[in-house]
Short mmCIF file of C-alpha atoms in Angstrom, two decimals:
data_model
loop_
_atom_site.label_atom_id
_atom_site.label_comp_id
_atom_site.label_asym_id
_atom_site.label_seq_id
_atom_site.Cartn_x
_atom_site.Cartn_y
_atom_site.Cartn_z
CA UNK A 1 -22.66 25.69 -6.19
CA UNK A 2 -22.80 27.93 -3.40
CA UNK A 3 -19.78 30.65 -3.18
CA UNK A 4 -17.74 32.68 -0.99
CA UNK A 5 -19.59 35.44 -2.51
CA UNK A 6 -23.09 33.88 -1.18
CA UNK A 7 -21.72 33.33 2.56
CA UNK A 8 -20.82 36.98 2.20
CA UNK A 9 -23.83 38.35 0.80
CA UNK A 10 -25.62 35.99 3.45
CA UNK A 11 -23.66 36.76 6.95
CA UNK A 12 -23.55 40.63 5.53
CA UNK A 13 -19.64 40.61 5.60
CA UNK A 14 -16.95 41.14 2.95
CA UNK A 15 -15.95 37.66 0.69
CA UNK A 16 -12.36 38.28 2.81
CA UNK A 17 -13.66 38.50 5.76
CA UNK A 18 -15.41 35.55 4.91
CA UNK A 19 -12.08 33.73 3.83
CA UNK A 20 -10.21 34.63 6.94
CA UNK A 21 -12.83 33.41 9.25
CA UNK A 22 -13.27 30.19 7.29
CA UNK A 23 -9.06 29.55 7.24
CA UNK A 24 -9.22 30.90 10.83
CA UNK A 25 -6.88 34.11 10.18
CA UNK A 26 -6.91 37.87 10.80
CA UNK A 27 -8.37 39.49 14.25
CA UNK A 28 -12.08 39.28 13.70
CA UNK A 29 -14.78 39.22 15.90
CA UNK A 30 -16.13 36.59 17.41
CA UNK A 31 -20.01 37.92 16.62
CA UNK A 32 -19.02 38.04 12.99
CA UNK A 33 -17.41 35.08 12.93
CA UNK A 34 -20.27 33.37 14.31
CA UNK A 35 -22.56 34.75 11.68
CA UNK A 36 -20.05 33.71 9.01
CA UNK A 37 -20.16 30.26 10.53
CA UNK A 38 -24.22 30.11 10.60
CA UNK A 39 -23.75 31.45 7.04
CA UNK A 40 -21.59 28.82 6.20
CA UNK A 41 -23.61 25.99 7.68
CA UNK A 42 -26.93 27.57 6.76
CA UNK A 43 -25.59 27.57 3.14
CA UNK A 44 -24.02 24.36 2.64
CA UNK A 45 -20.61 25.96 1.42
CA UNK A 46 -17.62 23.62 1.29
CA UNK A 47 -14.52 25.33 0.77
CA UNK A 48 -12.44 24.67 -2.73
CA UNK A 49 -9.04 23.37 -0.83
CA UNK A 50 -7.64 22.98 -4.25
CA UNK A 51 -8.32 26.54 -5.74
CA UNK A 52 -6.96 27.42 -2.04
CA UNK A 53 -3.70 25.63 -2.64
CA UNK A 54 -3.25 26.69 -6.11
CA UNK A 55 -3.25 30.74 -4.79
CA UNK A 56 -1.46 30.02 -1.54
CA UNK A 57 1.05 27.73 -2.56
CA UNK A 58 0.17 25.31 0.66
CA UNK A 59 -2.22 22.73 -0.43
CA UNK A 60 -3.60 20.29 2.44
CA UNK A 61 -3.90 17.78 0.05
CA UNK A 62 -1.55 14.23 -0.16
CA UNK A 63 -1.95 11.84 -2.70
CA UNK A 64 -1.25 8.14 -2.03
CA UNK A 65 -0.84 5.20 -5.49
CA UNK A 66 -0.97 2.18 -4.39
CA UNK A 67 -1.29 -0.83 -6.81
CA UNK A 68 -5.13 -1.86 -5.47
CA UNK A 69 -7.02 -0.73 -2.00
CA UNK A 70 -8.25 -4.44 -2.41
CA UNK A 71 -5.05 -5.84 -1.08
CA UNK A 72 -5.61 -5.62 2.59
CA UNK A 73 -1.93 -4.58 3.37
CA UNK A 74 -2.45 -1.24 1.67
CA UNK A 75 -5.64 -0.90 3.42
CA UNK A 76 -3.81 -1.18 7.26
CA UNK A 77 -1.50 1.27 5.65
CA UNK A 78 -3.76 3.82 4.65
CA UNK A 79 -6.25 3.43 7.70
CA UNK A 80 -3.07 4.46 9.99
CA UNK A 81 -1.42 7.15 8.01
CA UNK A 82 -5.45 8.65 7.14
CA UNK A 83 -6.31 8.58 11.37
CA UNK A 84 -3.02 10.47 11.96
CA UNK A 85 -2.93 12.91 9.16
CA UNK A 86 -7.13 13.80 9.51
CA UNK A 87 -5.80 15.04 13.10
CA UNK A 88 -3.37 17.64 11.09
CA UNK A 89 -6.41 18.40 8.18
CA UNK A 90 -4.75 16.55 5.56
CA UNK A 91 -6.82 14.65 3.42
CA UNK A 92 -6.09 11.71 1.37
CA UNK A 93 -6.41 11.10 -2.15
CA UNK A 94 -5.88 7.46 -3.61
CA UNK A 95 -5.44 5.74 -6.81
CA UNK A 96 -4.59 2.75 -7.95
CA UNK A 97 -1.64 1.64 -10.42
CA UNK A 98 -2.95 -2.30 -10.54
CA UNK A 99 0.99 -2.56 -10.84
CA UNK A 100 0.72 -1.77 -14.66
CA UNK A 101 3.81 0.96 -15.47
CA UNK A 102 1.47 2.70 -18.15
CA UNK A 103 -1.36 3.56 -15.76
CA UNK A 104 1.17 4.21 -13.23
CA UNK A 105 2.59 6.60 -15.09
CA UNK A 106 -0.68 8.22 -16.31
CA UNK A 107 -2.06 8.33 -12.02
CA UNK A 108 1.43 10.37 -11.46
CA UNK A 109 0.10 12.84 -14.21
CA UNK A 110 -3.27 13.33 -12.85
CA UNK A 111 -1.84 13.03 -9.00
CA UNK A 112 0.63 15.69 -9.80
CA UNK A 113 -1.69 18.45 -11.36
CA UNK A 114 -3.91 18.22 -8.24
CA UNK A 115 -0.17 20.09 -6.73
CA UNK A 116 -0.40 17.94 -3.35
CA UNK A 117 1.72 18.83 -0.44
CA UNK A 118 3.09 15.27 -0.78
CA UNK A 119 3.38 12.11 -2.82
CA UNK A 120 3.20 8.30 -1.12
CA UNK A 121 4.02 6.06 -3.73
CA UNK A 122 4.09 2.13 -3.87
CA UNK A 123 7.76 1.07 -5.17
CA UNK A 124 7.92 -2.43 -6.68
CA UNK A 125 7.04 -1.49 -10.02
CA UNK A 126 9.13 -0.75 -13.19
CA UNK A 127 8.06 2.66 -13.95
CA UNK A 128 8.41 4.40 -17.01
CA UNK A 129 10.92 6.84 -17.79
CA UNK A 130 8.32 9.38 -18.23
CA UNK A 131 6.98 8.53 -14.37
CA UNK A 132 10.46 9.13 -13.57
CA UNK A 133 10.89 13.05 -15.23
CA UNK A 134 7.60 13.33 -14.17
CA UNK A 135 8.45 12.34 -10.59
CA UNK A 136 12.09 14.79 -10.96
CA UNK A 137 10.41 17.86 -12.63
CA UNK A 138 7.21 18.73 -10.14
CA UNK A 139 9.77 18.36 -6.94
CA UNK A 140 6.36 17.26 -4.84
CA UNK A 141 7.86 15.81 -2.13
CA UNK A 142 8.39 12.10 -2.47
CA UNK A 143 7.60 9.18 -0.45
CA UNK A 144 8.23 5.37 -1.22
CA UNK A 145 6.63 2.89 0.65
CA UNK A 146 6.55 -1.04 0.83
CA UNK A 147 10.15 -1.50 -1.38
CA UNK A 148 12.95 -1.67 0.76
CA UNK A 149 15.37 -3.17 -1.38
CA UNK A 150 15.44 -0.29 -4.04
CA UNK A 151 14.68 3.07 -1.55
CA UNK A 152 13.63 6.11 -3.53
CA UNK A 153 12.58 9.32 -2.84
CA UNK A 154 12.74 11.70 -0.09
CA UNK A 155 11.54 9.09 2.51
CA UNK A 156 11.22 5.11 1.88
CA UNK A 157 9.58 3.06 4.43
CA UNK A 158 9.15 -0.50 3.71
CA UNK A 159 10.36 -4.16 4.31
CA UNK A 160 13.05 -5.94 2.28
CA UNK A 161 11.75 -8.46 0.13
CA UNK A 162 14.55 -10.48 -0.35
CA UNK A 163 15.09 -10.75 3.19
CA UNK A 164 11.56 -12.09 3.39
CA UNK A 165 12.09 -14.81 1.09
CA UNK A 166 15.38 -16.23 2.77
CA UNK A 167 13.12 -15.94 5.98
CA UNK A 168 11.11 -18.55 3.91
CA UNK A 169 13.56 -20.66 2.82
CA UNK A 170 15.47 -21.36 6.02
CA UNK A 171 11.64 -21.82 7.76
CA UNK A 172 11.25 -24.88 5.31
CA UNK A 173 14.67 -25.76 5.06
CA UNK A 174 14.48 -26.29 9.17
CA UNK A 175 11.34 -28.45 8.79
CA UNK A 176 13.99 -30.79 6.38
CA UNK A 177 11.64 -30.23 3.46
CA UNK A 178 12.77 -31.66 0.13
CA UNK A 179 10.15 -31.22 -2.65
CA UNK A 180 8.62 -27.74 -2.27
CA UNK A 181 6.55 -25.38 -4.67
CA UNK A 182 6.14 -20.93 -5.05
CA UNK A 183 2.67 -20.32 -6.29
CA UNK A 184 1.99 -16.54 -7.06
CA UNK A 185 0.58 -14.18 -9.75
CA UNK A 186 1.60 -11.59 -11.55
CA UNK A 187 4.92 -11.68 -10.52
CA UNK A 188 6.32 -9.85 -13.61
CA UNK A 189 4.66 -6.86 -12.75
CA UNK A 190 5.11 -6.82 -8.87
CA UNK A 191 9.05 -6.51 -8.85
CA UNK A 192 8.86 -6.72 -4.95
CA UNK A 193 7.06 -9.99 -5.21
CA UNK A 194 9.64 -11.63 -8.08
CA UNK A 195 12.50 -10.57 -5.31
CA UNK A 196 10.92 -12.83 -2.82
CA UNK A 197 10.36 -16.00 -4.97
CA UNK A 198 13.90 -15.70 -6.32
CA UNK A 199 15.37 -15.11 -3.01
CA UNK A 200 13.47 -18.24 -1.79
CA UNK A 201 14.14 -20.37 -4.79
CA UNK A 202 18.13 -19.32 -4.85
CA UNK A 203 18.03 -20.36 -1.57
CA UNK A 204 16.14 -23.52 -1.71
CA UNK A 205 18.38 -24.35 -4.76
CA UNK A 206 21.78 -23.75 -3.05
CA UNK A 207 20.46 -26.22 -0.42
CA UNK A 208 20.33 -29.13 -3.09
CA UNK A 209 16.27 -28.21 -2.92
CA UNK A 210 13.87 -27.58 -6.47
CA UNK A 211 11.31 -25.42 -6.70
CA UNK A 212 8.26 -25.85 -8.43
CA UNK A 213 6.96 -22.53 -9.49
CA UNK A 214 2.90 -22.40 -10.71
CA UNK A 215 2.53 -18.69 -11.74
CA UNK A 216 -0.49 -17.00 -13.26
CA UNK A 217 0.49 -13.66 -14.91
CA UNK A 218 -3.74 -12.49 -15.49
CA UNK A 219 -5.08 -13.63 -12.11
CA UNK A 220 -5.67 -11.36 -9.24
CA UNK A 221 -3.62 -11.69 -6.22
CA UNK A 222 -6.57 -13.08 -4.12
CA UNK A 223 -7.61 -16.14 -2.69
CA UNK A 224 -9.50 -17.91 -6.12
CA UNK A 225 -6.68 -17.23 -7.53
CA UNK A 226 -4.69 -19.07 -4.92
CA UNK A 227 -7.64 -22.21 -5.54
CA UNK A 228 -7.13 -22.33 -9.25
CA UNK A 229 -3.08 -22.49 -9.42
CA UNK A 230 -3.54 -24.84 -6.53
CA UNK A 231 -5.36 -26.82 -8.51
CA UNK A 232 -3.28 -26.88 -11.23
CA UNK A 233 -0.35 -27.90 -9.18
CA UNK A 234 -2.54 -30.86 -7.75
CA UNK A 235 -3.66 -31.69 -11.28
CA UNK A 236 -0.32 -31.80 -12.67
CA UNK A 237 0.96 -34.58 -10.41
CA UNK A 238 2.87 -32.95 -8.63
CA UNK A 239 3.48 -34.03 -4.91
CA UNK A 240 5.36 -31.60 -2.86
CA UNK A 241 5.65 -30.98 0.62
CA UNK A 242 5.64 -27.57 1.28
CA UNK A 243 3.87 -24.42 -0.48
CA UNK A 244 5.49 -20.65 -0.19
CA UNK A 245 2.13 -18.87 -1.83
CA UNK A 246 2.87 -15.07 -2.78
CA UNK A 247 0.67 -13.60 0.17
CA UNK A 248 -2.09 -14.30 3.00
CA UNK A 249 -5.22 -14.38 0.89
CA UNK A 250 -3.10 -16.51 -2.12
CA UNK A 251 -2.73 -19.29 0.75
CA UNK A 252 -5.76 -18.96 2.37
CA UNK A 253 -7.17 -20.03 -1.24
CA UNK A 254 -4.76 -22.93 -1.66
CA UNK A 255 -5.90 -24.32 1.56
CA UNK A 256 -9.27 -24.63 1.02
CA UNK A 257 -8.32 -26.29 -1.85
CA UNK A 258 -5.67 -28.50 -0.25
CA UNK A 259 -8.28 -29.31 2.62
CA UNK A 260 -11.06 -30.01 0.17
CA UNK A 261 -8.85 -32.73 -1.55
CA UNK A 262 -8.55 -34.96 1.32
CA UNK A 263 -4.78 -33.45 1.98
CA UNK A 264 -3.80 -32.75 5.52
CA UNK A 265 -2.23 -29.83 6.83
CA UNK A 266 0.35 -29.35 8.13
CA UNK A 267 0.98 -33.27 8.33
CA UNK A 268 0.67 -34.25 4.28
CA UNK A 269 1.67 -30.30 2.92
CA UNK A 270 3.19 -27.38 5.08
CA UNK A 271 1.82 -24.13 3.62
CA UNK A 272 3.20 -20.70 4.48
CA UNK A 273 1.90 -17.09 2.97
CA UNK A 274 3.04 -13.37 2.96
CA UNK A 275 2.07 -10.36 4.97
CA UNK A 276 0.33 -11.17 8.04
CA UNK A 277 -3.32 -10.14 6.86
CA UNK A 278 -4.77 -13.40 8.17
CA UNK A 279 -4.05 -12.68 11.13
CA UNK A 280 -6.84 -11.23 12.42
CA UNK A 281 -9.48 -13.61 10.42
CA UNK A 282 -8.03 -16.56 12.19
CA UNK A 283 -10.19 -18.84 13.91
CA UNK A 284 -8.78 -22.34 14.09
CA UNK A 285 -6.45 -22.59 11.09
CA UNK A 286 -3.88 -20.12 11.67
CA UNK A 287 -1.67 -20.18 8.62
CA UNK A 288 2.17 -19.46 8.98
CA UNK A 289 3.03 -16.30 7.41
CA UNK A 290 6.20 -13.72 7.18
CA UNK A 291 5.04 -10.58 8.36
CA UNK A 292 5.48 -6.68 8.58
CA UNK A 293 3.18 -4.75 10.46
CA UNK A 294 1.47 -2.55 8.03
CA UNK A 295 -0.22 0.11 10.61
CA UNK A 296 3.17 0.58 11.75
CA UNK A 297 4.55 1.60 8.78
CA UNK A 298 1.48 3.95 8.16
CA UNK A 299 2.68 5.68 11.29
CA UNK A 300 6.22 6.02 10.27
CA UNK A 301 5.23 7.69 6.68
CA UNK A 302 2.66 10.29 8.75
CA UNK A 303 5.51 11.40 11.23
CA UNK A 304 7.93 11.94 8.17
CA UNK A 305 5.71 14.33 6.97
CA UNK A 306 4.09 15.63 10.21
CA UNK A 307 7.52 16.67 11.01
CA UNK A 308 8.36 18.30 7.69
CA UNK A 309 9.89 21.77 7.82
CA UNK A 310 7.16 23.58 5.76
CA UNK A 311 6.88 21.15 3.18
CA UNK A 312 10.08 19.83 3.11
CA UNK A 313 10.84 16.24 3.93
CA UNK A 314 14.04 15.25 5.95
CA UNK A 315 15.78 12.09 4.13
CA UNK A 316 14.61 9.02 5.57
CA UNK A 317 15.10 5.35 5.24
CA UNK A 318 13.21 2.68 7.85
CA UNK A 319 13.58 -0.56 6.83
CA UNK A 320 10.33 -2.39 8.34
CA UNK A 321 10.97 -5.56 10.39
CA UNK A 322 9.80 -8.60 8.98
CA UNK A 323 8.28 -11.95 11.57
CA UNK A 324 7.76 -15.03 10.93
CA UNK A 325 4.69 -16.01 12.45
CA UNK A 326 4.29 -19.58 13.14
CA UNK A 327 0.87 -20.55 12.52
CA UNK A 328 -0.25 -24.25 12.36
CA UNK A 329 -0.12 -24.98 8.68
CA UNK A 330 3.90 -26.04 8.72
#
């Protein structure tokens, strides 16, 4: 690995004079810090930000858990908050929980001892009460995103959930739907997710309306996933009229399988997902979906900390906007 010491030995300078060219303080020369520079380049050297933030106490460094970059929600998140905080030189470091309190708990541990300037962290799961002291005891500067019915931390920024299912329930209740069904997965580990499909059913229910609810707690939250329980709810005889699927990619699935069946949409079954993703993959079919914009909420979490005072956040609560965005599958 090339050193400090070798850019030194290299642009014939001192190792701090190297260091305060490279961090761009002290009043130095511009010759030498050219020839530190061409050094630098010449050498390869990539500066150790972390041994940097250990000694200086200011580490350019957040950390962002998230339960899986696959779910294309996080992704718009983390593509806006990355393109604003790259302009301020703070890189991003992700992990994944896959919504499992136990490796949540053990990415808080390993996210923590890296000392980032801050912490974004997905709400919606039932952490452990380890996660929690953890969380308490390092004071890194907290940040909740996506769980707006429970806020934590310094700064929450996310939608309410519940909100988003009685946006559900009065879309199908409008359309004078009697016989409906939630399909979903892994709803007892996404806490955010459960809120919506009991907000929907309680309100379906208090309308004189059942739910049928086909749940898978091992399948992914994708689209085959949103085939096979579709499936399943076809094979099992039931005949509803209207599907509220967990998210986007969950209903794309169960249309294709709806479609391939012979059943017509939205004249036979009305189907309606979560989280706008589709959006922008839309061609003809352009499924109905409640939706909060995710880039936006990226932005909001980058100004909280962009205006920090040195490290410390401001409390903060945005509850995100949800849409309903009428597609032509209901």
């Amino acid at each position: 690995m090339v050193t400090l010491a070798d850019v030194a030995r290299l642009a014939k300078v001192s190792t701090m004079t190297v260091s305060k060219v490279l961090r761009g303080t002290g009043a130095i020369s511009d010759e030498t810090k050219t020839r530190v520079f061409e050094a630098a380049d010449q050498l390869g050297y990539v500066p150790n930000r972390l041994a940097g933030s250990l000694s200086t106490r200011k580490s350019m460094l957040v950390a962002v858990l998230i339960p899986s970059i696959a779910d294309t929600i996080y992704a718009e998140i983390i593509s806006s908050l990355h393109g604003l905080l790259d302009q301020a030189s703070l890189s991003i470091f992700i992990a994944e929980s896959r919504m499992d309190p136990q490796i949540e708990e053990r990415q808080v541990q390993e996210l923590l001892s890296l000392r980032p300037a801050f912490l974004i962290r997905s709400g919606g799961i039932d952490s452990t009460k380890r996660t929690q002291a953890l969380l308490k005891r390092f004071k890194v500067p907290h940040i909740q995103i996506w769980d707006g019915d429970d806020p934590q931390g310094q700064v929450n920024v996310g939608p309410s959930h519940i909100e988003a299912g009685k946006l559900a329930a009065a879309h199908f209740l409008g359309l004078g739907l009697n016989r409906v069904a939630y399909v979903g997965a892994e709803t007892q580990l996404d806490i955010c997710a459960s809120r919506r499909m009991e907000s929907f059913m309680a309100d379906m229910n208090a309308a004189g309306v059942e739910v049928s609810v086909i749940t898978e707690p091992h399948l992914p939250r994708q689209a085959e996933s949103g085939e096979i329980l579709t499936r399943q709810l076809l094979e099992g005889g039931l005949s509803v009229e209207g599907i509220f699927y967990l998210n986007d990619a969950m209903a794309i699935g169960g249309l294709r399988t709806l479609l391939n069946a012979g059943y017509r949409v939205p004249e036979d079954v009305r189907v309606m997902g979560f989280n706008g993703t589709s959006r922008e993959q839309t061609i003809n079919t352009r499924l109905t979906t409640i939706s909060t914009d995710g880039r936006r909420l990226g932005e909001a979490v980058a100004k909280a900390i962009l205006e920090s005072d040195n490290g410390e956040l401001a409390e903060f609560r945005q509850l995100c906007p949800l849409t309903l965005d009428l597609g032509n599958t209901t």
